[in-house]
PDB file of C-alpha atoms in Angstrom:
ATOM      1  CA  UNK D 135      15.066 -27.701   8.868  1.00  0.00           C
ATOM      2  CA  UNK D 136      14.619 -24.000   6.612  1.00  0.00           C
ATOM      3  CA  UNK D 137      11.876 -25.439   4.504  1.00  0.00           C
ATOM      4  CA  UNK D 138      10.469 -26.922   7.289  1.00  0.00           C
ATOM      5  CA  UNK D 139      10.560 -23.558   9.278  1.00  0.00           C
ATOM      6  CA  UNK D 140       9.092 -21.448   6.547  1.00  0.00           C
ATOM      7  CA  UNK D 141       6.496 -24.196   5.757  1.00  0.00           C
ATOM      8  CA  UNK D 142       5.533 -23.927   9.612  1.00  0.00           C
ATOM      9  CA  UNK D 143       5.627 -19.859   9.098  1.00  0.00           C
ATOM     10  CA  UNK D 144       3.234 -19.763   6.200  1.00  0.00           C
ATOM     11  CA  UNK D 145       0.742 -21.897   7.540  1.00  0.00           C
ATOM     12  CA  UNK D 146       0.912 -19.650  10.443  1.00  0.00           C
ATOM     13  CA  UNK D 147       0.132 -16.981   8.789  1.00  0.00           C
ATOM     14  CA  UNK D 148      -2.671 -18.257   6.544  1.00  0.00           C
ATOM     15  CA  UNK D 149      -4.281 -19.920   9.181  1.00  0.00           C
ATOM     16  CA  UNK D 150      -4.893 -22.404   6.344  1.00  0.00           C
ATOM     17  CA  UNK D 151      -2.641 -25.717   4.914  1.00  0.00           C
ATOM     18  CA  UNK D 152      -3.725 -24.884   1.398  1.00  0.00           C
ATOM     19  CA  UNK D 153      -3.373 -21.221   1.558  1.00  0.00           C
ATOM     20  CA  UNK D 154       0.626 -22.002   2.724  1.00  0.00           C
ATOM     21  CA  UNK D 155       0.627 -24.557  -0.531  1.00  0.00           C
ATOM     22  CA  UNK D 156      -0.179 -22.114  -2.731  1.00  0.00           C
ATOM     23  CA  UNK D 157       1.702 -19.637  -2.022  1.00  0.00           C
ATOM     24  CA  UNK D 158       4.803 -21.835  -0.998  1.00  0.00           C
ATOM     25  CA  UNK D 159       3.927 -23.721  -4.370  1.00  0.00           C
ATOM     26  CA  UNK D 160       4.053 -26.806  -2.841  1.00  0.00           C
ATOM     27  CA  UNK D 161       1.028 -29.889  -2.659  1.00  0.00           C
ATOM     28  CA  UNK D 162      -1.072 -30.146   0.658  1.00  0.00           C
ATOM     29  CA  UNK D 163       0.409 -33.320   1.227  1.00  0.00           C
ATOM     30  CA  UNK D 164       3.990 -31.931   1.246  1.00  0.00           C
ATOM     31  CA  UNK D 165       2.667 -29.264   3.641  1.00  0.00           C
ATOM     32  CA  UNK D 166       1.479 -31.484   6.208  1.00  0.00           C
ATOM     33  CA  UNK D 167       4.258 -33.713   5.954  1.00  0.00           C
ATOM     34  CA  UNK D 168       6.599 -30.550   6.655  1.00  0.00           C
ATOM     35  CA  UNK D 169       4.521 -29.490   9.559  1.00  0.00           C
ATOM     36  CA  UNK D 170       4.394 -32.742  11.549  1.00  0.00           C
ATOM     37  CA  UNK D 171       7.985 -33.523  10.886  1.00  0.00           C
ATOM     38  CA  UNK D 172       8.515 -30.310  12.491  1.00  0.00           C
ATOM     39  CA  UNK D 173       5.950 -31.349  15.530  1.00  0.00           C
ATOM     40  CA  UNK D 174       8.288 -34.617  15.627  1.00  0.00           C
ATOM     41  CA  UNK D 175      11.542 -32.620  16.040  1.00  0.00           C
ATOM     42  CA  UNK D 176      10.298 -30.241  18.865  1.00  0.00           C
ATOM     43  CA  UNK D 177       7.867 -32.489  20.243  1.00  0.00           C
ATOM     44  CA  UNK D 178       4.784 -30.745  20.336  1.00  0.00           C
ATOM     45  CA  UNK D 179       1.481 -30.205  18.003  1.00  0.00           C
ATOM     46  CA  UNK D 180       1.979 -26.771  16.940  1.00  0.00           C
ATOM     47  CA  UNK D 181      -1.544 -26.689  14.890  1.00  0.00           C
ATOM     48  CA  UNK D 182      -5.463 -27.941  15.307  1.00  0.00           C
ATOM     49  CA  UNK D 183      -7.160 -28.816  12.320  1.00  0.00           C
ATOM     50  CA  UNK D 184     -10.583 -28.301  11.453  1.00  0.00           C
ATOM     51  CA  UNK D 185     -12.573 -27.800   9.052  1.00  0.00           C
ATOM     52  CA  UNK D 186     -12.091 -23.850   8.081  1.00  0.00           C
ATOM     53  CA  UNK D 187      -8.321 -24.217   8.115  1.00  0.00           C
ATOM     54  CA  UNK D 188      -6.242 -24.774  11.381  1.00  0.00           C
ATOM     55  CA  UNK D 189      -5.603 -22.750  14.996  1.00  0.00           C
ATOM     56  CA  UNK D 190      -1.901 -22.522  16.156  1.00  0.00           C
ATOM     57  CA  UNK D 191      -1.478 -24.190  19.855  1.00  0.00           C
ATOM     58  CA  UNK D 192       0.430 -21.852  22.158  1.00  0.00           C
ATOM     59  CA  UNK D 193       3.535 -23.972  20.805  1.00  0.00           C
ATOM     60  CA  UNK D 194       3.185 -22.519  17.686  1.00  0.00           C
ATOM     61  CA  UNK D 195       2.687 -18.911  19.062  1.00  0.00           C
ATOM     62  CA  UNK D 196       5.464 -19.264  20.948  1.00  0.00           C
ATOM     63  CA  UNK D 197       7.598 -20.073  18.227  1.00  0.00           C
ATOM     64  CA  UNK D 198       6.381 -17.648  15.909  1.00  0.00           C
ATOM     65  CA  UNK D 199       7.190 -15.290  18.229  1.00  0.00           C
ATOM     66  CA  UNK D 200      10.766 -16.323  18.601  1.00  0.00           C
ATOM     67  CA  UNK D 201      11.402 -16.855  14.324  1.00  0.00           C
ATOM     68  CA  UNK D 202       9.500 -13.079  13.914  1.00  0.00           C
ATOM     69  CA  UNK D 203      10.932 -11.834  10.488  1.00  0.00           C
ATOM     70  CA  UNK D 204      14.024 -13.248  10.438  1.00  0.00           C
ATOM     71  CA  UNK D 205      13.187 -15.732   7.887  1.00  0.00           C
ATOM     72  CA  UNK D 206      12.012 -13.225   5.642  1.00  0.00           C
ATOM     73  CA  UNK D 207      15.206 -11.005   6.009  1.00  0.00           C
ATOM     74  CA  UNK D 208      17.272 -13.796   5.476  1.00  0.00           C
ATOM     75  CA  UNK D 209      15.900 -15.146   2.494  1.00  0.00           C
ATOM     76  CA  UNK D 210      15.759 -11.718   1.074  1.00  0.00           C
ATOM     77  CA  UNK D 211      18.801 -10.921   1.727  1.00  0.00           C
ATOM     78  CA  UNK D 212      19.878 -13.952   0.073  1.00  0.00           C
ATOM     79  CA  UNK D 213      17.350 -13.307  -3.131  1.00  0.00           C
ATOM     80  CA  UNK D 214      19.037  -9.943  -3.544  1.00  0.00           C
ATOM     81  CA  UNK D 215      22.474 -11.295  -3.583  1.00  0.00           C
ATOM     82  CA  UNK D 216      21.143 -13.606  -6.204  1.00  0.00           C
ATOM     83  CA  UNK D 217      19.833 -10.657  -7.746  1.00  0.00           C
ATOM     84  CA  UNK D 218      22.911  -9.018  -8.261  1.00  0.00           C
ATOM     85  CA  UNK D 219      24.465 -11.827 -10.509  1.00  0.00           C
ATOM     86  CA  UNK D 220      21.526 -13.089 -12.339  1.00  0.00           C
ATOM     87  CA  UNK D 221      19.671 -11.503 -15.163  1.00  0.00           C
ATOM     88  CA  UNK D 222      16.402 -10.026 -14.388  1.00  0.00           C
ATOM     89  CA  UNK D 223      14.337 -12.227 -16.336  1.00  0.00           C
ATOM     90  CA  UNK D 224      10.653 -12.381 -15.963  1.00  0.00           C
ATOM     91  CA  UNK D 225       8.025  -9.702 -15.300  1.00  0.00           C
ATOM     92  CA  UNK D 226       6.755  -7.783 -11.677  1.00  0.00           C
ATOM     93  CA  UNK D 227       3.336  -6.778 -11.218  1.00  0.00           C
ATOM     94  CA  UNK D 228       2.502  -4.239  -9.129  1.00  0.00           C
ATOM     95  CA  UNK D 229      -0.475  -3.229  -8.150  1.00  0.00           C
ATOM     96  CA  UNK D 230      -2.092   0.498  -6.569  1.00  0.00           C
ATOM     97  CA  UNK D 231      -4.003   3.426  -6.753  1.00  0.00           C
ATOM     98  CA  UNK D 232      -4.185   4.257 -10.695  1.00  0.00           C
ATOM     99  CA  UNK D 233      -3.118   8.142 -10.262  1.00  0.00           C
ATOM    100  CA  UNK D 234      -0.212   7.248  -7.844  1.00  0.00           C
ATOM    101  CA  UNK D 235       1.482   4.602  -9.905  1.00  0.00           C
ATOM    102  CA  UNK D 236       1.163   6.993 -13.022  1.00  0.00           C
ATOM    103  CA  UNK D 237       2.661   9.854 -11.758  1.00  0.00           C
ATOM    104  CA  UNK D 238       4.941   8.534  -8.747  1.00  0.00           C
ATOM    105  CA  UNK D 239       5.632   4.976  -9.434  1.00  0.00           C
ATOM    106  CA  UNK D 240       6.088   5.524 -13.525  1.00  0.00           C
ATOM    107  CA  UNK D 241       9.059   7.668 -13.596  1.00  0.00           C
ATOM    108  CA  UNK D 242      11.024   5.765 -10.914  1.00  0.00           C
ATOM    109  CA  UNK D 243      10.998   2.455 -13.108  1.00  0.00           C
ATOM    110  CA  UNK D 244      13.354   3.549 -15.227  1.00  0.00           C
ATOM    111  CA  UNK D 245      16.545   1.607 -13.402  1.00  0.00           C
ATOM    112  CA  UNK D 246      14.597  -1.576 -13.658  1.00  0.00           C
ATOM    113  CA  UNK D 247      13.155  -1.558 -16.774  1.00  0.00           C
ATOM    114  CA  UNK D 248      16.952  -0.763 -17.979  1.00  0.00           C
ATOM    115  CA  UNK D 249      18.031  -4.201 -16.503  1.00  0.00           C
ATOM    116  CA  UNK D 250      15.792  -5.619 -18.922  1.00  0.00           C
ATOM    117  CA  UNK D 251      12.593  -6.438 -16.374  1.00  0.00           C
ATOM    118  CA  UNK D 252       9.298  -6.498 -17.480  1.00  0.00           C
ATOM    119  CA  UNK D 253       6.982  -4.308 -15.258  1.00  0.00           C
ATOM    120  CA  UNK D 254       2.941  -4.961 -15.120  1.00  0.00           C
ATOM    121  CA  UNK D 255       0.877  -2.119 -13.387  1.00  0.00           C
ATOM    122  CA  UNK D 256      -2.188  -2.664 -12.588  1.00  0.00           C
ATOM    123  CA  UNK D 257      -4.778  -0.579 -10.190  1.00  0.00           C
ATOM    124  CA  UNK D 258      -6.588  -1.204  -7.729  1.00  0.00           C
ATOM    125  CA  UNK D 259      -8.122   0.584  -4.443  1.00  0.00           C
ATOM    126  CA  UNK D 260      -7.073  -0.824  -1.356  1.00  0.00           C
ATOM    127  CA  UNK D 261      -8.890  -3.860  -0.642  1.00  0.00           C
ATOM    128  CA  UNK D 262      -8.234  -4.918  -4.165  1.00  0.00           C
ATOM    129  CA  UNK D 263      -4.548  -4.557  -3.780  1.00  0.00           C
ATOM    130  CA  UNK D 264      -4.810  -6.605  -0.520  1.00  0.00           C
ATOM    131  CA  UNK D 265      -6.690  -8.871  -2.059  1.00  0.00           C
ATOM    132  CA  UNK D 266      -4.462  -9.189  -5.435  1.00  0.00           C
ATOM    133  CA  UNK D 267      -1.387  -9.922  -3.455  1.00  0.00           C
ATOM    134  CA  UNK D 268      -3.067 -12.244  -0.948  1.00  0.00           C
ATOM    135  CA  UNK D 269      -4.048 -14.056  -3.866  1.00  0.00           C
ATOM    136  CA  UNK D 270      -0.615 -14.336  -5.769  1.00  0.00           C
ATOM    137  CA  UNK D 271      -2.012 -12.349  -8.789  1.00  0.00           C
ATOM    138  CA  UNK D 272       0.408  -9.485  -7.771  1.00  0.00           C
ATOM    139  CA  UNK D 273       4.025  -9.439  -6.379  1.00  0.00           C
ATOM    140  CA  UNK D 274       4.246  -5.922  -5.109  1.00  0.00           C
ATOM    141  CA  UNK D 275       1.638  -3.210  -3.772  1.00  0.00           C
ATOM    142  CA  UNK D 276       1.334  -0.046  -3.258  1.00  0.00           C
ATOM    143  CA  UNK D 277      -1.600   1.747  -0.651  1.00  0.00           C
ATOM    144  CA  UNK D 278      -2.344   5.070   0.652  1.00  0.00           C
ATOM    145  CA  UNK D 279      -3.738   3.136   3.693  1.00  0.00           C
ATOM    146  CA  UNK D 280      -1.823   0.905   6.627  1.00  0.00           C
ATOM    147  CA  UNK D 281      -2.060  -2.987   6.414  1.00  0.00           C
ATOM    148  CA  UNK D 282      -3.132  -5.380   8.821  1.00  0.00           C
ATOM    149  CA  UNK D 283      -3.889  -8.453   7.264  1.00  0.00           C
ATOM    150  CA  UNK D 284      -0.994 -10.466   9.110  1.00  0.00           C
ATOM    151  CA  UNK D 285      -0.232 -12.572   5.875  1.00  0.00           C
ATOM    152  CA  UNK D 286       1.387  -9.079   4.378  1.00  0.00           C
ATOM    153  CA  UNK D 287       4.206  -7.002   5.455  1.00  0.00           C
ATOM    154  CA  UNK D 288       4.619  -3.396   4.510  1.00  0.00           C
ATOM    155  CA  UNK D 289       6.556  -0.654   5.027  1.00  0.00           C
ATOM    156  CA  UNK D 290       6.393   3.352   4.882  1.00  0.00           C
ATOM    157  CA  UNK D 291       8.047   4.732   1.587  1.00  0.00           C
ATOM    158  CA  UNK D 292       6.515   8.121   1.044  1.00  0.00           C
ATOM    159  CA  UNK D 293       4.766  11.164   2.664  1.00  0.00           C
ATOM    160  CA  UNK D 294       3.113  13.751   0.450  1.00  0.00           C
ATOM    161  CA  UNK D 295       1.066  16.884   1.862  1.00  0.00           C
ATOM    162  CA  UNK D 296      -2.278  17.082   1.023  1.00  0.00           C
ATOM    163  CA  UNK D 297      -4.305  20.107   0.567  1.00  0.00           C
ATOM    164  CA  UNK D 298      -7.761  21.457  -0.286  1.00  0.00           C
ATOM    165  CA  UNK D 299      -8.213  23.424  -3.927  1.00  0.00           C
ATOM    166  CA  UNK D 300     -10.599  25.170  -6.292  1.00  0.00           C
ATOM    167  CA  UNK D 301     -11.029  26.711  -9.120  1.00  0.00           C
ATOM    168  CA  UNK D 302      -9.977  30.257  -8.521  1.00  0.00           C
ATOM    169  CA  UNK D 303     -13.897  31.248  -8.704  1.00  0.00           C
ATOM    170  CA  UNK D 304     -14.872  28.752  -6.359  1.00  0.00           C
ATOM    171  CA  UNK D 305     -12.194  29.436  -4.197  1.00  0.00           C
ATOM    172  CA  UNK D 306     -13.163  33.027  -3.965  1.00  0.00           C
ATOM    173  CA  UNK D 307     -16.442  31.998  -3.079  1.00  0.00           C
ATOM    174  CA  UNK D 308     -14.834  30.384  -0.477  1.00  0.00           C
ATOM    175  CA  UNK D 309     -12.407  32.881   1.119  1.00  0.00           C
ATOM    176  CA  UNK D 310     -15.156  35.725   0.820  1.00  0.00           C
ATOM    177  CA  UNK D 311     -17.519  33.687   2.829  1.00  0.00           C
ATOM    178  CA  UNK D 312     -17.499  34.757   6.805  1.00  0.00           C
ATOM    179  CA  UNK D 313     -17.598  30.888   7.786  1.00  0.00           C
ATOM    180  CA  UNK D 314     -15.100  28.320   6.202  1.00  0.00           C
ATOM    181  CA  UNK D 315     -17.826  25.437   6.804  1.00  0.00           C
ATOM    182  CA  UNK D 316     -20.391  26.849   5.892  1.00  0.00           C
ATOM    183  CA  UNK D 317     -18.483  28.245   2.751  1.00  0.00           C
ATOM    184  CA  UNK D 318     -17.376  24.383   2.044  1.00  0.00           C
ATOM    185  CA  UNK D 319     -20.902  23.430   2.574  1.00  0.00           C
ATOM    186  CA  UNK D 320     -22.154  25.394  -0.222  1.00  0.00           C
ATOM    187  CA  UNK D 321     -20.187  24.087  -2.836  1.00  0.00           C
ATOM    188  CA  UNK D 322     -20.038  20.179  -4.655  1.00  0.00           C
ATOM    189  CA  UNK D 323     -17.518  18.238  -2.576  1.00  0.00           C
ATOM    190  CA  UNK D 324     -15.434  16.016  -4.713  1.00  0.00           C
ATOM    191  CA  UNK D 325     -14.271  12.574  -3.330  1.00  0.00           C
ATOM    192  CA  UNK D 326     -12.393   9.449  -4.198  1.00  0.00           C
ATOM    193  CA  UNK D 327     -14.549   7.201  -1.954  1.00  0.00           C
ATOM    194  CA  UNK D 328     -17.991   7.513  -0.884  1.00  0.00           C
ATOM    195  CA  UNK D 329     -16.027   7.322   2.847  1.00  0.00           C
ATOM    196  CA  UNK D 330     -14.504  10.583   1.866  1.00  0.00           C
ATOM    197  CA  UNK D 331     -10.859   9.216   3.657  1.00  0.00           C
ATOM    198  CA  UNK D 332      -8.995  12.296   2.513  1.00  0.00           C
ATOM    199  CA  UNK D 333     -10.993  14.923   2.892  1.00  0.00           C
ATOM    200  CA  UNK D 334     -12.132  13.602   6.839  1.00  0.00           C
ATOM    201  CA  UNK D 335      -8.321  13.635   7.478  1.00  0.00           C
ATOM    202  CA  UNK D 336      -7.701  17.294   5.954  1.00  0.00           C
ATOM    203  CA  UNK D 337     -10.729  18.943   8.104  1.00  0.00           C
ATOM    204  CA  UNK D 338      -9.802  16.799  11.001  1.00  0.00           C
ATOM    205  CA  UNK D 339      -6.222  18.664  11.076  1.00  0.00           C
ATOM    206  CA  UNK D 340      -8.268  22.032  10.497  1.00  0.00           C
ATOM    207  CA  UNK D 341     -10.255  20.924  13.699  1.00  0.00           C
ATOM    208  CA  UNK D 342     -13.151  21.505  11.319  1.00  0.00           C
ATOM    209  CA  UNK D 343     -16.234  19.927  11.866  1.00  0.00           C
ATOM    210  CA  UNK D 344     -18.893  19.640   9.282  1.00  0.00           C
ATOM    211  CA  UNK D 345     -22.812  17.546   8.703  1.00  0.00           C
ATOM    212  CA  UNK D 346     -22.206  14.626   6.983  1.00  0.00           C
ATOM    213  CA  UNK D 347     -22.657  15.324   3.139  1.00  0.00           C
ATOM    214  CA  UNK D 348     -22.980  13.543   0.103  1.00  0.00           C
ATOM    215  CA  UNK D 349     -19.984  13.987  -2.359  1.00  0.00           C
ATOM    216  CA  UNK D 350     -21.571  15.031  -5.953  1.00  0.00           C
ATOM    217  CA  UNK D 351     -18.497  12.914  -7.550  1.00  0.00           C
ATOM    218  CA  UNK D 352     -16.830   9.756  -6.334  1.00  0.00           C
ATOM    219  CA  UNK D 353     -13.763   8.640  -8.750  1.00  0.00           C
ATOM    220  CA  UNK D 354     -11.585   6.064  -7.908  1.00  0.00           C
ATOM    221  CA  UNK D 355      -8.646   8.003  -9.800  1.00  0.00           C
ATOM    222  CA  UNK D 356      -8.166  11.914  -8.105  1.00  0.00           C
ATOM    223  CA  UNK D 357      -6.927  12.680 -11.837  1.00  0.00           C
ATOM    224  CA  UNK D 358     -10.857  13.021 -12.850  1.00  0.00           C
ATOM    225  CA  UNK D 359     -11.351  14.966  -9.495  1.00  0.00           C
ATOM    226  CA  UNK D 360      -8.719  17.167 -11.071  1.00  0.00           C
ATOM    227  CA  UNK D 361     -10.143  17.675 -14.418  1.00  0.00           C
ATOM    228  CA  UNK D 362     -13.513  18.699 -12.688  1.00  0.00           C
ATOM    229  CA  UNK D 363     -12.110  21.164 -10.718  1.00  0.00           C
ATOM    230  CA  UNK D 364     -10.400  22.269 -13.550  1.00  0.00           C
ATOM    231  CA  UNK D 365     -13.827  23.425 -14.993  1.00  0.00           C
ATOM    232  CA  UNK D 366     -14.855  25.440 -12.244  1.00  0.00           C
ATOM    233  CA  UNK D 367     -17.109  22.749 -10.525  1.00  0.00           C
ATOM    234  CA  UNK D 368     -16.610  21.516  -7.002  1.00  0.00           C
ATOM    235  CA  UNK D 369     -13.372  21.384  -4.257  1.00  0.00           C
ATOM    236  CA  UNK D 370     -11.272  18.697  -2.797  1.00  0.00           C
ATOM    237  CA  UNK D 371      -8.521  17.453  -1.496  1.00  0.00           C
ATOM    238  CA  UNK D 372      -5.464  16.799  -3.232  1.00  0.00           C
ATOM    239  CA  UNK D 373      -1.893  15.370  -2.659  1.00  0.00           C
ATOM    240  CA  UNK D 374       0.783  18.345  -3.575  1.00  0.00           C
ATOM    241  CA  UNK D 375       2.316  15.673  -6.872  1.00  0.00           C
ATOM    242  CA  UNK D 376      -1.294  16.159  -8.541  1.00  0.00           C
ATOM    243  CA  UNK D 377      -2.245  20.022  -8.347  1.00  0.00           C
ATOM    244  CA  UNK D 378       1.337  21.661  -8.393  1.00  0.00           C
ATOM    245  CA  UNK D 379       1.611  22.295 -11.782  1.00  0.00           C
ATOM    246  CA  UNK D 380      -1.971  23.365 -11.821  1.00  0.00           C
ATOM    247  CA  UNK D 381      -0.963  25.712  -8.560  1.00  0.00           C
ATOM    248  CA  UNK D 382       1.577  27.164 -10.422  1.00  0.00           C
ATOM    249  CA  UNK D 383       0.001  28.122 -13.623  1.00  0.00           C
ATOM    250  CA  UNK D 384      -3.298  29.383 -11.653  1.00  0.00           C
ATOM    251  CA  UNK D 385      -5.476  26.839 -12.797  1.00  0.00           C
ATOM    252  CA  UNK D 386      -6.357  26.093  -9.381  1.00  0.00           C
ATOM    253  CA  UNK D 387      -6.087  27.790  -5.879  1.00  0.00           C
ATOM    254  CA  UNK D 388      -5.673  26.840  -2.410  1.00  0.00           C
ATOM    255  CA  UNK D 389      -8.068  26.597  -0.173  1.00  0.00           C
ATOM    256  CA  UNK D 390      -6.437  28.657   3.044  1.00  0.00           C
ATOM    257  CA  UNK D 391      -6.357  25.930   6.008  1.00  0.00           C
ATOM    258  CA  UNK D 392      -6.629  27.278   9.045  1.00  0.00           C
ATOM    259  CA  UNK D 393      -3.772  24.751  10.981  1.00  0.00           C
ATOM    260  CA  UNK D 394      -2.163  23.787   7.946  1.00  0.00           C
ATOM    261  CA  UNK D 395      -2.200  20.520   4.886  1.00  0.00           C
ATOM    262  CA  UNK D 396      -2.457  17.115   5.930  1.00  0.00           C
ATOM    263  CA  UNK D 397      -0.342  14.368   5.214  1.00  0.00           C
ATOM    264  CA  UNK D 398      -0.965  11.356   3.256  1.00  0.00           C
ATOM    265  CA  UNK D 399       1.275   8.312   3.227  1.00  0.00           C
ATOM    266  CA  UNK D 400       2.061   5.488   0.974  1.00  0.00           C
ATOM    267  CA  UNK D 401       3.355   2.128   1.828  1.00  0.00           C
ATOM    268  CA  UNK D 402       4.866  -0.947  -0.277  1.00  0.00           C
ATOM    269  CA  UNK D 403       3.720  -3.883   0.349  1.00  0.00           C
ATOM    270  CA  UNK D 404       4.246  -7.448  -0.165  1.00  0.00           C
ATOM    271  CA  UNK D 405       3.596 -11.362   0.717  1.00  0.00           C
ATOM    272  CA  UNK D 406       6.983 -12.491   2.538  1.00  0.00           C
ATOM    273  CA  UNK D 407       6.942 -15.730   0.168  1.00  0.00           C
ATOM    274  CA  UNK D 408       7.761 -13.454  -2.634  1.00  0.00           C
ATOM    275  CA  UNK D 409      10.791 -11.993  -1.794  1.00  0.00           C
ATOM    276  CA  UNK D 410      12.316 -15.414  -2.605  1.00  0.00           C
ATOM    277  CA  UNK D 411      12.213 -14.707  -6.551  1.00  0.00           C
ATOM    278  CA  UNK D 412      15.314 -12.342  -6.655  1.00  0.00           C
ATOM    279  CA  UNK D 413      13.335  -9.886  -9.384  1.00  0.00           C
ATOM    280  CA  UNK D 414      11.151  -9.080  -7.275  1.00  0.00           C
ATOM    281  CA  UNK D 415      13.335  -8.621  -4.137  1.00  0.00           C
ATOM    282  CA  UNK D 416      14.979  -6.430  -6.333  1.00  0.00           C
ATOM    283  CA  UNK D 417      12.075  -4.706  -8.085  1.00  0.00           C
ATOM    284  CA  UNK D 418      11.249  -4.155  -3.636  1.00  0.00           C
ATOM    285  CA  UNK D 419      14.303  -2.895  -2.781  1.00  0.00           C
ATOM    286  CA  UNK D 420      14.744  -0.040  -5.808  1.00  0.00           C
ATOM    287  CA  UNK D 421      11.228   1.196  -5.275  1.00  0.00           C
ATOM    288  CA  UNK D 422      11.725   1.491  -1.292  1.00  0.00           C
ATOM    289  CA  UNK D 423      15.103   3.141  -2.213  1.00  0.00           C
ATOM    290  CA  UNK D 424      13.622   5.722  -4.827  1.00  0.00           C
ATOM    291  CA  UNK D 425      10.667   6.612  -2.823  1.00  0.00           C
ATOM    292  CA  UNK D 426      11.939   6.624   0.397  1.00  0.00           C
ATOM    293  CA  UNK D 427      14.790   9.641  -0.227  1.00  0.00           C
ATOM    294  CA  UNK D 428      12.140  11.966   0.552  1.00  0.00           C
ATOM    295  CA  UNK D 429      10.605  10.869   3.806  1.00  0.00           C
ATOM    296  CA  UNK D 430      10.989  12.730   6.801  1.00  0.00           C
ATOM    297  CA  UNK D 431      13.957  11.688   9.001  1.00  0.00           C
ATOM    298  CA  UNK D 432      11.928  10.466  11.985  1.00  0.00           C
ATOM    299  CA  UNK D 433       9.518   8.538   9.304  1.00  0.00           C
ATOM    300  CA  UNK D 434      12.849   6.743   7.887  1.00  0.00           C
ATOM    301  CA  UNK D 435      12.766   2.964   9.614  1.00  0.00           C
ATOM    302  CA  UNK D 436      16.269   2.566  11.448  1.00  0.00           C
TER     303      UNK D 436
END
């Protein structure tokens, strides 16, 4: 009845027979024959095919409602404890925004690599890392943004202030001006989307409102945002782990917020099938236990 139960839980979730083969690694065939031998026991359809995939009935809702994530837990639960008596064979990918796994995810892979696991990183921005582990190409991920692509689970492991910097020049500029807008206005605005995520969020807790403008650099990494700034061109927005040691030695300067930084956070993320190979349940758990020793106590999940 398990298999048939998690078979019943994938398809759910992929919406699709072959999406739940794949990443169950199991044929169609087997699939189907899982699903309707589950119809046969409860004695009801639980899905409608068609052409694009299938549509749970309200059976099906119904009972994915009642499993939730307790299949998950269980089997990694059960993956861990297999974990801790069996030798970490194999490599884990993971997947995320280049300048956070370098300088946050990096140092904390220590205790796994030590067990003799291989590690893969590999970067992404979000929607690739969504798409990555969607896909099976990648077991864990790592995004500055919140999920909700159902397939996925996730969950909160760190909190970093974020706050606006310069050059010392620039920021001069800035502080002598009589209007902080304006001031900001005047000067190249550096971004790491054309969106400009962070820097909306870090005037949006200023309660500073600006005309839309075009950044004059958009890097997918904020260590080349950095460097820039480093040179005396532009200001951004920066998480406190990449501009601290640059802070310190007076490289680069503050920006004075008016309310006060903003706060980024970073989740791990994962496909629930995975969790059933104990290296990565493992590789899961250590990351969500190194990262998470920081978070704020109300941020901590009970």
């Amino acid at each position: 009845m398990l298999i048939r139960l998690r078979t019943f839980v994938e398809v759910y979730r992929q919406r699709s027979i072959s999406g739940a083969a794949r990443a169950l690694d199991l044929t169609q065939p087997a699939i189907s024959q899982h699903v309707a031998s589950l119809e046969g026991a409860i004695g009801r359809q639980l899905f409608e095919r068609h052409a694009q995939g299938v549509t749970p009935t309200a059976a099906a809702d119904e009972l994915a409602k009642d499993i939730g994530d307790r299949l998950d837990l269980a089997e990694a639960a059960l993956a861990t404890a297999r974990a801790r008596s069996a030798a970490m064979a194999g490599a884990v990918r993971i997947i995320g925004h280049a300048d956070f796994l370098s300088e946050m995810i990096a140092p904390l892979l220590v205790p796994l690599l030590e067990t003799g696991m291989r590690v893969r990183l590999e970067t992404a921005n979000h929607d690739g890392v969504m798409h990555s582990l969607v896909e099976g190409h990648c077991d864990l991920g790592l995004s500055a943004s919140p999920i909700n692509d159902r397939r996925l689970r996730s969950e909160l492991v760190h909190c970093e202030r974020v706050i606006a910097v310069a050059a010392p020049a620039v920021a001069a500029r800035i502080a002598a001006a009589g209007d902080l807008v304006t001031a900001l206005a005047s000067e190249p605005v550096l971004a790491y989307n054309i969106e400009q995520s962070l820097i909306d969020e870090w005037l949006e807790t200023n309660r500073l409102h600006r005309e839309p403008v075009s950044p004059a650099l958009v890097a997918p990494d904020l260590r080349g945002l950095r460097a820039l700034l480093g040179v005396g061109f532009g200001w951004t927005v920066l998480p406190i782990y990449l501009c601290a040691a640059e802070l310190a030695r007076g490289d680069l300067v503050e920006i004075p917020a008016p309310i006060g930084p903003g706060t980024n956070s970073y989740f791990l993320v994962w496909l629930p099938a995975a969790l059933r190979q104990p290296r990565i349940a493992h590789a899961r758990q250590t990351l969500i236990r190194q990262l998470r020793h920081d978070l704020p106590l109300d941020a901590v999940p009970a």
